[in-house]
Every structure is written in C-alpha cells, then in structure tokens.
C-alpha cells in the first residue's frame, strides 16, 4: 500500500501498469479494475477487449476510411484522482520511481490504446482523418463522495452560488460533478487538499462505449419541381392526416445520397421554399444536402468523384416530378453559409395565371409595369399564422408585367424581393397586404382576384459556387 503520510488511513491502490509507470513499485491489487488511479482502463487485456469490439463494429458499419482520429473520455473521478495523485507525488507521499511518473494519464492512455487499435483494426492513427473514433469509459460510483470532497474544499466554486436560479441549487449535488466544472478546479488543488482525499478502490470494472463519426459532406445543386402536389419537405395538410413517406423534394434527393454514401442521416437546406402547389422551373432552386456521418466517401475523392456525381445525377433525374437544374457539386461548410446569408436580399421571378370575378380593364392592367419598383407591406398571412410570428414586413416588387388572356383571366410576371408572399400580394389576404394587385388594377371591393397556377421561374443566386 502507498500510504498518504498525513493520513495513514488513506491508501492508493495501483494495478501493475500504473505501479510500473507511476511509482516503480509492485502492484497491490489482485484485479486491475480495483486500481484507484486508472480504474483498470490501462489493463492490457481490457484494452485488447475494447480494440476487438471496435474492430467488430467497424466490420459491420462499412466505413471505407484508411485512418482515424482517436478521442478518449475518462470518468470524471479519474480526472480528479490524477490531479490529486500528482500533488501526492510532488509532496513525497508516494514513490517517484515510475518509468512514466511525470507523463499525464491521458497521454499514457492514448499511447496504450492507439497501438492496439492500429494493430487490430488495420487503420492508421492520425490527427487529421475525417473519421473520429470516440471511446467513452464510465464509472459513477464515486460521484457523490467526490462531489462532497469538492464542496468541502471549494464551496461555491463547485456548486452554484445564491445568485443562480433556485431550481439549479435544488438539483442533486453530483449533478455539478462534470468535466467542465472539474477542469476549472484542478489548478486550484493544493497538497493540503490532496492529502485529505479518501482513496477508495472501485468495486466494479469500468464500462465503455464507442462511436464512429465522420466529418459531414455537403453536396449542392439546384432542383426543379414539376408537380403541383409535391412539397419541398415532408408535409401534411392536417395533423390527422399522416405524412406520405418519400413524398417530398428533400426526401427524394436525400434518399439517393443516403443510399449511395450510407449516411446515418441527412439535412436538406434550400434557398427558400415554394408552396406545395407551386412549380419550381428555370434552372431550379439552390439547395445543399448535408450528409451526416457518411460511411462511404472514397467514391467522392480523386478520379472517382466525377463518375459518382454523374451516377447520382442520373438517378435523381429519372424521377418524373423533379430534376436537377445543374450538376451536383461537393462544397465546403463555409460555402454552405452563403446559402443562408442575406436571404431577403435575393430576388425571385414568378409567373402567375390569375382569375378575376370582375371583368378586367386592360388599360389598368397595362399600367402595372410603370408602378415598379413598388414597396408593399405584408402582415403574416392567415394561412401561415399558426407557424409564423405575427409581423409586418416590407417587401419590394421590382418588376410587374401582365398579359390579358380574356376578360377574367390574365398572366402576371413578377420579380420580387425574397420573402414576398406572392399569393397574398395578388388577392390582398383580407386587406393584410397593402397595396394588393386587386387594388392596383382598380377592382371593386366586391371583386375577388386570385392565382390559379403559380410557377417560380428563377431564384437569383450564383449556386453552386464556382
């Protein structure tokens, strides 16, 4: 036993690895998981078991990476004990003849695991791989005792002070025992504080879990939509009506990429959206699909890239309801931000086939083009009030062109500021849009004008980036 000289009752029990590396003395536990410092995490047999479990998971998850970055998460009690043990060692309370006595525990741990993982999995450890292996070791049996120790010596530096919310103060003490909070206290530990720590061996081995995570891929293009019953994202007209799986632009495109790259999930990001009954024509609406944790990425590198993208394009374009307005392109996360920036500064062009219940005066219809640019004020439309805040928005109509079809029908071409509610501009939305098209062409208050069919012709944005 390596006794604390200030408290003979406190002992530090070490496994063979920690004894050799930290003190240079024989081990004093019969099972490695009873080690008071590493909790058995450094035991070669334990490491071998973890590495074999990782290999089995890799074989079943089909990652095509040749390398990996290793991230290790240890129990919070291990972090605390390492810092305390270092003070005991400096004070001479334990032997200082270990082969690695000055090397941090995390460094010793990484060195022990990385070699075994490389040997068993065949993957090359590196600092810049797109695949990250995170192994988390868990043991919470000392959380309460360690929390009381820290409360005794650090008081309000450890628990919330009286100025914080009352509900947080009422939480169990051990909820404060987190890595972030402990990290802020480690530098404040002194030799006197360390000598007061009660070293108790674990009563059970650490559990472990691991995850693989690959950096996301971003694949961009523009989509055209030809159906008037296809939403951009999963949608239903009523909460009582279930959504139809796969019946949206985002699902149709993302499903192709997910199947090809074996992603865990995807996220569809577009420059605005059209209503379910509105077609998206021209060269399409800009979008990007974020492929989260893709398992197969080698096909998007080097000489494989163009062939893979072409194959994906052919699959997507085979759908009768949608097509791509340009080639697919792999973009960066920084480039994706351009899709989200200055949304309201972008312009969009529309063509609307309109109907009026009152005969149309062609002279007034022909004056529309002279009224632009036209600033309008729109309250949040009635049809979206349940999911949008009630606001007044100023929007600009940059261009209006019209063509009379007959006394009650006409075509309307608009170029508007992004975010303009075009349908509401035409019919007025019970006076919530001012002025409305109905007012501009001089219809009486009893007349109604509405859009029968609406198409988005163009979204003014350079996308994908050159």
PDB file of N, CA and C in Angstrom, residues 368-450:
ATOM      1  N   UNK A 368     -49.356  48.378 -64.921  1.00  0.00           N
ATOM      2  CA  UNK A 368     -48.628  47.755 -63.804  1.00  0.00           C
ATOM      3  C   UNK A 368     -47.120  47.919 -63.944  1.00  0.00           C
ATOM      4  N   UNK A 369     -46.618  47.788 -65.167  1.00  0.00           N
ATOM      5  CA  UNK A 369     -45.172  47.837 -65.367  1.00  0.00           C
ATOM      6  C   UNK A 369     -44.576  49.180 -64.974  1.00  0.00           C
ATOM      7  N   UNK A 370     -45.393  50.234 -65.006  1.00  0.00           N
ATOM      8  CA  UNK A 370     -44.882  51.569 -64.682  1.00  0.00           C
ATOM      9  C   UNK A 370     -44.868  51.839 -63.176  1.00  0.00           C
ATOM     10  N   UNK A 371     -45.425  50.934 -62.393  1.00  0.00           N
ATOM     11  CA  UNK A 371     -45.534  51.160 -60.948  1.00  0.00           C
ATOM     12  C   UNK A 371     -44.322  50.653 -60.169  1.00  0.00           C
ATOM     13  N   UNK A 372     -43.451  49.955 -60.848  1.00  0.00           N
ATOM     14  CA  UNK A 372     -42.293  49.373 -60.151  1.00  0.00           C
ATOM     15  C   UNK A 372     -41.101  50.314 -60.207  1.00  0.00           C
ATOM     16  N   UNK A 373     -40.209  50.250 -59.220  1.00  0.00           N
ATOM     17  CA  UNK A 373     -40.285  49.376 -58.044  1.00  0.00           C
ATOM     18  C   UNK A 373     -41.383  49.822 -57.088  1.00  0.00           C
ATOM     19  N   UNK A 374     -42.063  48.832 -56.517  1.00  0.00           N
ATOM     20  CA  UNK A 374     -43.212  49.091 -55.656  1.00  0.00           C
ATOM     21  C   UNK A 374     -42.964  48.475 -54.281  1.00  0.00           C
ATOM     22  N   UNK A 375     -43.070  49.283 -53.241  1.00  0.00           N
ATOM     23  CA  UNK A 375     -42.918  48.765 -51.882  1.00  0.00           C
ATOM     24  C   UNK A 375     -44.291  48.414 -51.322  1.00  0.00           C
ATOM     25  N   UNK A 376     -44.409  47.217 -50.792  1.00  0.00           N
ATOM     26  CA  UNK A 376     -45.661  46.774 -50.185  1.00  0.00           C
ATOM     27  C   UNK A 376     -45.412  46.407 -48.726  1.00  0.00           C
ATOM     28  N   UNK A 377     -46.475  46.379 -47.950  1.00  0.00           N
ATOM     29  CA  UNK A 377     -46.400  45.955 -46.552  1.00  0.00           C
ATOM     30  C   UNK A 377     -47.301  44.738 -46.387  1.00  0.00           C
ATOM     31  N   UNK A 378     -46.725  43.673 -45.851  1.00  0.00           N
ATOM     32  CA  UNK A 378     -47.478  42.427 -45.681  1.00  0.00           C
ATOM     33  C   UNK A 378     -47.478  41.991 -44.225  1.00  0.00           C
ATOM     34  N   UNK A 379     -48.658  41.809 -43.683  1.00  0.00           N
ATOM     35  CA  UNK A 379     -48.766  41.129 -42.400  1.00  0.00           C
ATOM     36  C   UNK A 379     -48.629  39.632 -42.646  1.00  0.00           C
ATOM     37  N   UNK A 380     -48.182  38.928 -41.629  1.00  0.00           N
ATOM     38  CA  UNK A 380     -48.063  37.479 -41.758  1.00  0.00           C
ATOM     39  C   UNK A 380     -49.378  36.907 -42.267  1.00  0.00           C
ATOM     40  N   UNK A 381     -49.355  36.176 -43.386  1.00  0.00           N
ATOM     41  CA  UNK A 381     -50.596  35.658 -43.972  1.00  0.00           C
ATOM     42  C   UNK A 381     -51.382  34.774 -43.009  1.00  0.00           C
ATOM     43  N   UNK A 382     -52.682  34.800 -43.162  1.00  0.00           N
ATOM     44  CA  UNK A 382     -53.565  33.986 -42.328  1.00  0.00           C
ATOM     45  C   UNK A 382     -53.188  32.514 -42.430  1.00  0.00           C
ATOM     46  N   UNK A 383     -52.822  32.062 -43.632  1.00  0.00           N
ATOM     47  CA  UNK A 383     -52.582  30.628 -43.846  1.00  0.00           C
ATOM     48  C   UNK A 383     -51.327  30.112 -43.136  1.00  0.00           C
ATOM     49  N   UNK A 384     -50.426  30.998 -42.718  1.00  0.00           N
ATOM     50  CA  UNK A 384     -49.207  30.541 -42.039  1.00  0.00           C
ATOM     51  C   UNK A 384     -49.110  31.059 -40.606  1.00  0.00           C
ATOM     52  N   UNK A 385     -50.161  31.695 -40.115  1.00  0.00           N
ATOM     53  CA  UNK A 385     -50.115  32.292 -38.779  1.00  0.00           C
ATOM     54  C   UNK A 385     -49.820  31.277 -37.679  1.00  0.00           C
ATOM     55  N   UNK A 386     -50.263  30.042 -37.865  1.00  0.00           N
ATOM     56  CA  UNK A 386     -50.077  29.061 -36.795  1.00  0.00           C
ATOM     57  C   UNK A 386     -48.620  28.624 -36.646  1.00  0.00           C
ATOM     58  N   UNK A 387     -47.778  28.929 -37.642  1.00  0.00           N
ATOM     59  CA  UNK A 387     -46.368  28.555 -37.535  1.00  0.00           C
ATOM     60  C   UNK A 387     -45.404  29.728 -37.717  1.00  0.00           C
ATOM     61  N   UNK A 388     -45.920  30.937 -37.939  1.00  0.00           N
ATOM     62  CA  UNK A 388     -45.079  32.127 -38.093  1.00  0.00           C
ATOM     63  C   UNK A 388     -45.551  33.225 -37.152  1.00  0.00           C
ATOM     64  N   UNK A 389     -44.613  34.053 -36.700  1.00  0.00           N
ATOM     65  CA  UNK A 389     -44.954  35.171 -35.819  1.00  0.00           C
ATOM     66  C   UNK A 389     -45.758  36.219 -36.581  1.00  0.00           C
ATOM     67  N   UNK A 390     -46.635  36.902 -35.859  1.00  0.00           N
ATOM     68  CA  UNK A 390     -47.436  37.970 -36.457  1.00  0.00           C
ATOM     69  C   UNK A 390     -46.567  39.217 -36.571  1.00  0.00           C
ATOM     70  N   UNK A 391     -46.169  39.533 -37.802  1.00  0.00           N
ATOM     71  CA  UNK A 391     -45.296  40.673 -38.065  1.00  0.00           C
ATOM     72  C   UNK A 391     -45.766  41.406 -39.303  1.00  0.00           C
ATOM     73  N   UNK A 392     -45.334  42.654 -39.427  1.00  0.00           N
ATOM     74  CA  UNK A 392     -45.497  43.387 -40.676  1.00  0.00           C
ATOM     75  C   UNK A 392     -44.146  43.426 -41.375  1.00  0.00           C
ATOM     76  N   UNK A 393     -44.127  43.059 -42.641  1.00  0.00           N
ATOM     77  CA  UNK A 393     -42.876  43.005 -43.393  1.00  0.00           C
ATOM     78  C   UNK A 393     -42.963  43.910 -44.611  1.00  0.00           C
ATOM     79  N   UNK A 394     -41.909  44.689 -44.822  1.00  0.00           N
ATOM     80  CA  UNK A 394     -41.823  45.492 -46.039  1.00  0.00           C
ATOM     81  C   UNK A 394     -41.125  44.673 -47.115  1.00  0.00           C
ATOM     82  N   UNK A 395     -41.737  44.617 -48.280  1.00  0.00           N
ATOM     83  CA  UNK A 395     -41.157  43.887 -49.400  1.00  0.00           C
ATOM     84  C   UNK A 395     -41.252  44.757 -50.655  1.00  0.00           C
ATOM     85  N   UNK A 396     -40.366  44.470 -51.609  1.00  0.00           N
ATOM     86  CA  UNK A 396     -40.319  45.264 -52.836  1.00  0.00           C
ATOM     87  C   UNK A 396     -40.641  44.405 -54.051  1.00  0.00           C
ATOM     88  N   UNK A 397     -41.527  44.918 -54.904  1.00  0.00           N
ATOM     89  CA  UNK A 397     -41.799  44.315 -56.208  1.00  0.00           C
ATOM     90  C   UNK A 397     -40.956  45.088 -57.224  1.00  0.00           C
ATOM     91  N   UNK A 398     -40.007  44.430 -57.853  1.00  0.00           N
ATOM     92  CA  UNK A 398     -39.082  45.113 -58.760  1.00  0.00           C
ATOM     93  C   UNK A 398     -39.599  45.174 -60.196  1.00  0.00           C
ATOM     94  N   UNK A 399     -40.441  44.205 -60.557  1.00  0.00           N
ATOM     95  CA  UNK A 399     -40.929  44.150 -61.935  1.00  0.00           C
ATOM     96  C   UNK A 399     -42.321  43.545 -61.954  1.00  0.00           C
ATOM     97  N   UNK A 400     -43.216  44.135 -62.769  1.00  0.00           N
ATOM     98  CA  UNK A 400     -44.549  43.572 -62.999  1.00  0.00           C
ATOM     99  C   UNK A 400     -44.859  43.674 -64.486  1.00  0.00           C
ATOM    100  N   UNK A 401     -45.164  42.553 -65.085  1.00  0.00           N
ATOM    101  CA  UNK A 401     -45.590  42.514 -66.484  1.00  0.00           C
ATOM    102  C   UNK A 401     -46.856  41.674 -66.567  1.00  0.00           C
ATOM    103  N   UNK A 402     -47.794  42.071 -67.419  1.00  0.00           N
ATOM    104  CA  UNK A 402     -49.065  41.346 -67.485  1.00  0.00           C
ATOM    105  C   UNK A 402     -49.488  41.122 -68.925  1.00  0.00           C
ATOM    106  N   UNK A 403     -50.296  40.113 -69.111  1.00  0.00           N
ATOM    107  CA  UNK A 403     -50.854  39.795 -70.429  1.00  0.00           C
ATOM    108  C   UNK A 403     -52.280  39.310 -70.226  1.00  0.00           C
ATOM    109  N   UNK A 404     -53.248  40.047 -70.800  1.00  0.00           N
ATOM    110  CA  UNK A 404     -54.651  39.678 -70.665  1.00  0.00           C
ATOM    111  C   UNK A 404     -54.956  38.479 -71.552  1.00  0.00           C
ATOM    112  N   UNK A 405     -55.583  37.468 -70.978  1.00  0.00           N
ATOM    113  CA  UNK A 405     -55.972  36.274 -71.728  1.00  0.00           C
ATOM    114  C   UNK A 405     -57.410  36.422 -72.211  1.00  0.00           C
ATOM    115  N   UNK A 406     -58.303  36.799 -71.329  1.00  0.00           N
ATOM    116  CA  UNK A 406     -59.686  37.145 -71.672  1.00  0.00           C
ATOM    117  C   UNK A 406     -60.182  38.111 -70.602  1.00  0.00           C
ATOM    118  N   UNK A 407     -61.466  38.396 -70.569  1.00  0.00           N
ATOM    119  CA  UNK A 407     -61.974  39.403 -69.639  1.00  0.00           C
ATOM    120  C   UNK A 407     -61.742  39.046 -68.172  1.00  0.00           C
ATOM    121  N   UNK A 408     -61.571  37.753 -67.890  1.00  0.00           N
ATOM    122  CA  UNK A 408     -61.468  37.337 -66.495  1.00  0.00           C
ATOM    123  C   UNK A 408     -60.149  36.624 -66.150  1.00  0.00           C
ATOM    124  N   UNK A 409     -59.294  36.460 -67.125  1.00  0.00           N
ATOM    125  CA  UNK A 409     -58.031  35.757 -66.888  1.00  0.00           C
ATOM    126  C   UNK A 409     -56.864  36.573 -67.427  1.00  0.00           C
ATOM    127  N   UNK A 410     -55.740  36.499 -66.723  1.00  0.00           N
ATOM    128  CA  UNK A 410     -54.534  37.182 -67.206  1.00  0.00           C
ATOM    129  C   UNK A 410     -53.294  36.497 -66.635  1.00  0.00           C
ATOM    130  N   UNK A 411     -52.181  36.706 -67.320  1.00  0.00           N
ATOM    131  CA  UNK A 411     -50.884  36.219 -66.865  1.00  0.00           C
ATOM    132  C   UNK A 411     -50.139  37.367 -66.205  1.00  0.00           C
ATOM    133  N   UNK A 412     -49.448  37.059 -65.143  1.00  0.00           N
ATOM    134  CA  UNK A 412     -48.705  38.075 -64.400  1.00  0.00           C
ATOM    135  C   UNK A 412     -47.281  37.577 -64.166  1.00  0.00           C
ATOM    136  N   UNK A 413     -46.315  38.400 -64.538  1.00  0.00           N
ATOM    137  CA  UNK A 413     -44.912  38.058 -64.288  1.00  0.00           C
ATOM    138  C   UNK A 413     -44.359  39.049 -63.275  1.00  0.00           C
ATOM    139  N   UNK A 414     -43.740  38.508 -62.228  1.00  0.00           N
ATOM    140  CA  UNK A 414     -43.230  39.338 -61.136  1.00  0.00           C
ATOM    141  C   UNK A 414     -41.769  39.034 -60.859  1.00  0.00           C
ATOM    142  N   UNK A 415     -41.030  40.067 -60.506  1.00  0.00           N
ATOM    143  CA  UNK A 415     -39.713  39.886 -59.900  1.00  0.00           C
ATOM    144  C   UNK A 415     -39.786  40.556 -58.542  1.00  0.00           C
ATOM    145  N   UNK A 416     -39.569  39.771 -57.485  1.00  0.00           N
ATOM    146  CA  UNK A 416     -39.803  40.279 -56.136  1.00  0.00           C
ATOM    147  C   UNK A 416     -38.597  40.070 -55.231  1.00  0.00           C
ATOM    148  N   UNK A 417     -38.612  40.793 -54.140  1.00  0.00           N
ATOM    149  CA  UNK A 417     -37.655  40.547 -53.069  1.00  0.00           C
ATOM    150  C   UNK A 417     -37.988  39.202 -52.436  1.00  0.00           C
ATOM    151  N   UNK A 418     -36.959  38.441 -52.103  1.00  0.00           N
ATOM    152  CA  UNK A 418     -37.191  37.151 -51.448  1.00  0.00           C
ATOM    153  C   UNK A 418     -38.000  37.361 -50.177  1.00  0.00           C
ATOM    154  N   UNK A 419     -38.897  36.435 -49.907  1.00  0.00           N
ATOM    155  CA  UNK A 419     -39.740  36.544 -48.728  1.00  0.00           C
ATOM    156  C   UNK A 419     -41.080  37.192 -48.990  1.00  0.00           C
ATOM    157  N   UNK A 420     -41.316  37.596 -50.247  1.00  0.00           N
ATOM    158  CA  UNK A 420     -42.612  38.177 -50.599  1.00  0.00           C
ATOM    159  C   UNK A 420     -43.656  37.072 -50.715  1.00  0.00           C
ATOM    160  N   UNK A 421     -44.799  37.273 -50.101  1.00  0.00           N
ATOM    161  CA  UNK A 421     -45.908  36.328 -50.243  1.00  0.00           C
ATOM    162  C   UNK A 421     -46.686  36.720 -51.501  1.00  0.00           C
ATOM    163  N   UNK A 422     -46.387  36.020 -52.606  1.00  0.00           N
ATOM    164  CA  UNK A 422     -46.932  36.402 -53.910  1.00  0.00           C
ATOM    165  C   UNK A 422     -48.441  36.187 -53.967  1.00  0.00           C
ATOM    166  N   UNK A 423     -48.926  35.088 -53.453  1.00  0.00           N
ATOM    167  CA  UNK A 423     -50.366  34.821 -53.483  1.00  0.00           C
ATOM    168  C   UNK A 423     -51.136  35.920 -52.756  1.00  0.00           C
ATOM    169  N   UNK A 424     -50.609  36.336 -51.617  1.00  0.00           N
ATOM    170  CA  UNK A 424     -51.277  37.366 -50.827  1.00  0.00           C
ATOM    171  C   UNK A 424     -51.184  38.733 -51.509  1.00  0.00           C
ATOM    172  N   UNK A 425     -50.088  38.970 -52.221  1.00  0.00           N
ATOM    173  CA  UNK A 425     -49.990  40.229 -52.963  1.00  0.00           C
ATOM    174  C   UNK A 425     -51.084  40.312 -54.018  1.00  0.00           C
ATOM    175  N   UNK A 426     -51.414  39.181 -54.629  1.00  0.00           N
ATOM    176  CA  UNK A 426     -52.429  39.186 -55.685  1.00  0.00           C
ATOM    177  C   UNK A 426     -53.825  39.368 -55.105  1.00  0.00           C
ATOM    178  N   UNK A 427     -54.206  38.591 -54.092  1.00  0.00           N
ATOM    179  CA  UNK A 427     -55.602  38.667 -53.614  1.00  0.00           C
ATOM    180  C   UNK A 427     -55.797  39.582 -52.406  1.00  0.00           C
ATOM    181  N   UNK A 428     -54.719  40.040 -51.794  1.00  0.00           N
ATOM    182  CA  UNK A 428     -54.839  41.014 -50.713  1.00  0.00           C
ATOM    183  C   UNK A 428     -54.919  40.443 -49.323  1.00  0.00           C
ATOM    184  N   UNK A 429     -55.264  39.167 -49.185  1.00  0.00           N
ATOM    185  CA  UNK A 429     -55.312  38.500 -47.885  1.00  0.00           C
ATOM    186  C   UNK A 429     -56.167  39.288 -46.885  1.00  0.00           C
ATOM    187  N   UNK A 430     -57.393  39.610 -47.286  1.00  0.00           N
ATOM    188  CA  UNK A 430     -58.340  40.330 -46.423  1.00  0.00           C
ATOM    189  C   UNK A 430     -57.784  41.684 -45.965  1.00  0.00           C
ATOM    190  N   UNK A 431     -57.047  42.320 -46.856  1.00  0.00           N
ATOM    191  CA  UNK A 431     -56.501  43.637 -46.542  1.00  0.00           C
ATOM    192  C   UNK A 431     -55.194  43.607 -45.785  1.00  0.00           C
ATOM    193  N   UNK A 432     -54.611  42.428 -45.595  1.00  0.00           N
ATOM    194  CA  UNK A 432     -53.372  42.320 -44.825  1.00  0.00           C
ATOM    195  C   UNK A 432     -52.149  42.676 -45.661  1.00  0.00           C
ATOM    196  N   UNK A 433     -52.262  42.664 -46.987  1.00  0.00           N
ATOM    197  CA  UNK A 433     -51.194  43.131 -47.876  1.00  0.00           C
ATOM    198  C   UNK A 433     -51.643  44.443 -48.516  1.00  0.00           C
ATOM    199  N   UNK A 434     -50.791  45.467 -48.387  1.00  0.00           N
ATOM    200  CA  UNK A 434     -51.149  46.799 -48.896  1.00  0.00           C
ATOM    201  C   UNK A 434     -49.978  47.397 -49.677  1.00  0.00           C
ATOM    202  N   UNK A 435     -50.183  47.869 -50.897  1.00  0.00           N
ATOM    203  CA  UNK A 435     -51.379  47.637 -51.713  1.00  0.00           C
ATOM    204  C   UNK A 435     -51.346  46.226 -52.291  1.00  0.00           C
ATOM    205  N   UNK A 436     -52.482  45.738 -52.733  1.00  0.00           N
ATOM    206  CA  UNK A 436     -52.560  44.437 -53.389  1.00  0.00           C
ATOM    207  C   UNK A 436     -52.755  44.654 -54.881  1.00  0.00           C
ATOM    208  N   UNK A 437     -52.561  43.603 -55.644  1.00  0.00           N
ATOM    209  CA  UNK A 437     -52.762  43.698 -57.089  1.00  0.00           C
ATOM    210  C   UNK A 437     -54.207  44.073 -57.405  1.00  0.00           C
ATOM    211  N   UNK A 438     -55.142  43.535 -56.635  1.00  0.00           N
ATOM    212  CA  UNK A 438     -56.555  43.843 -56.864  1.00  0.00           C
ATOM    213  C   UNK A 438     -56.796  45.347 -56.794  1.00  0.00           C
ATOM    214  N   UNK A 439     -56.133  46.010 -55.837  1.00  0.00           N
ATOM    215  CA  UNK A 439     -56.269  47.466 -55.735  1.00  0.00           C
ATOM    216  C   UNK A 439     -55.603  48.161 -56.916  1.00  0.00           C
ATOM    217  N   UNK A 440     -54.441  47.686 -57.307  1.00  0.00           N
ATOM    218  CA  UNK A 440     -53.659  48.351 -58.349  1.00  0.00           C
ATOM    219  C   UNK A 440     -54.361  48.335 -59.703  1.00  0.00           C
ATOM    220  N   UNK A 441     -55.153  47.297 -59.973  1.00  0.00           N
ATOM    221  CA  UNK A 441     -55.833  47.240 -61.275  1.00  0.00           C
ATOM    222  C   UNK A 441     -57.275  47.741 -61.174  1.00  0.00           C
ATOM    223  N   UNK A 442     -57.617  48.330 -60.027  1.00  0.00           N
ATOM    224  CA  UNK A 442     -58.880  49.036 -59.898  1.00  0.00           C
ATOM    225  C   UNK A 442     -60.112  48.188 -59.753  1.00  0.00           C
ATOM    226  N   UNK A 443     -59.985  46.986 -59.208  1.00  0.00           N
ATOM    227  CA  UNK A 443     -61.167  46.158 -58.989  1.00  0.00           C
ATOM    228  C   UNK A 443     -61.974  46.698 -57.815  1.00  0.00           C
ATOM    229  N   UNK A 444     -63.265  46.500 -57.849  1.00  0.00           N
ATOM    230  CA  UNK A 444     -64.124  46.965 -56.766  1.00  0.00           C
ATOM    231  C   UNK A 444     -63.905  46.111 -55.529  1.00  0.00           C
ATOM    232  N   UNK A 445     -64.366  46.616 -54.402  1.00  0.00           N
ATOM    233  CA  UNK A 445     -64.180  45.885 -53.145  1.00  0.00           C
ATOM    234  C   UNK A 445     -64.946  44.574 -53.118  1.00  0.00           C
ATOM    235  N   UNK A 446     -65.929  44.439 -53.999  1.00  0.00           N
ATOM    236  CA  UNK A 446     -66.710  43.203 -54.057  1.00  0.00           C
ATOM    237  C   UNK A 446     -66.046  42.139 -54.926  1.00  0.00           C
ATOM    238  N   UNK A 447     -65.065  42.549 -55.723  1.00  0.00           N
ATOM    239  CA  UNK A 447     -64.424  41.611 -56.655  1.00  0.00           C
ATOM    240  C   UNK A 447     -63.324  40.825 -55.954  1.00  0.00           C
ATOM    241  N   UNK A 448     -63.101  39.632 -56.435  1.00  0.00           N
ATOM    242  CA  UNK A 448     -62.003  38.793 -55.954  1.00  0.00           C
ATOM    243  C   UNK A 448     -61.073  38.487 -57.112  1.00  0.00           C
ATOM    244  N   UNK A 449     -59.773  38.493 -56.835  1.00  0.00           N
ATOM    245  CA  UNK A 449     -58.785  38.064 -57.820  1.00  0.00           C
ATOM    246  C   UNK A 449     -57.852  37.090 -57.117  1.00  0.00           C
ATOM    247  N   UNK A 450     -57.502  36.039 -57.808  1.00  0.00           N
ATOM    248  CA  UNK A 450     -56.667  35.019 -57.170  1.00  0.00           C
ATOM    249  C   UNK A 450     -55.805  34.339 -58.219  1.00  0.00           C
TER     250      UNK A 450
END
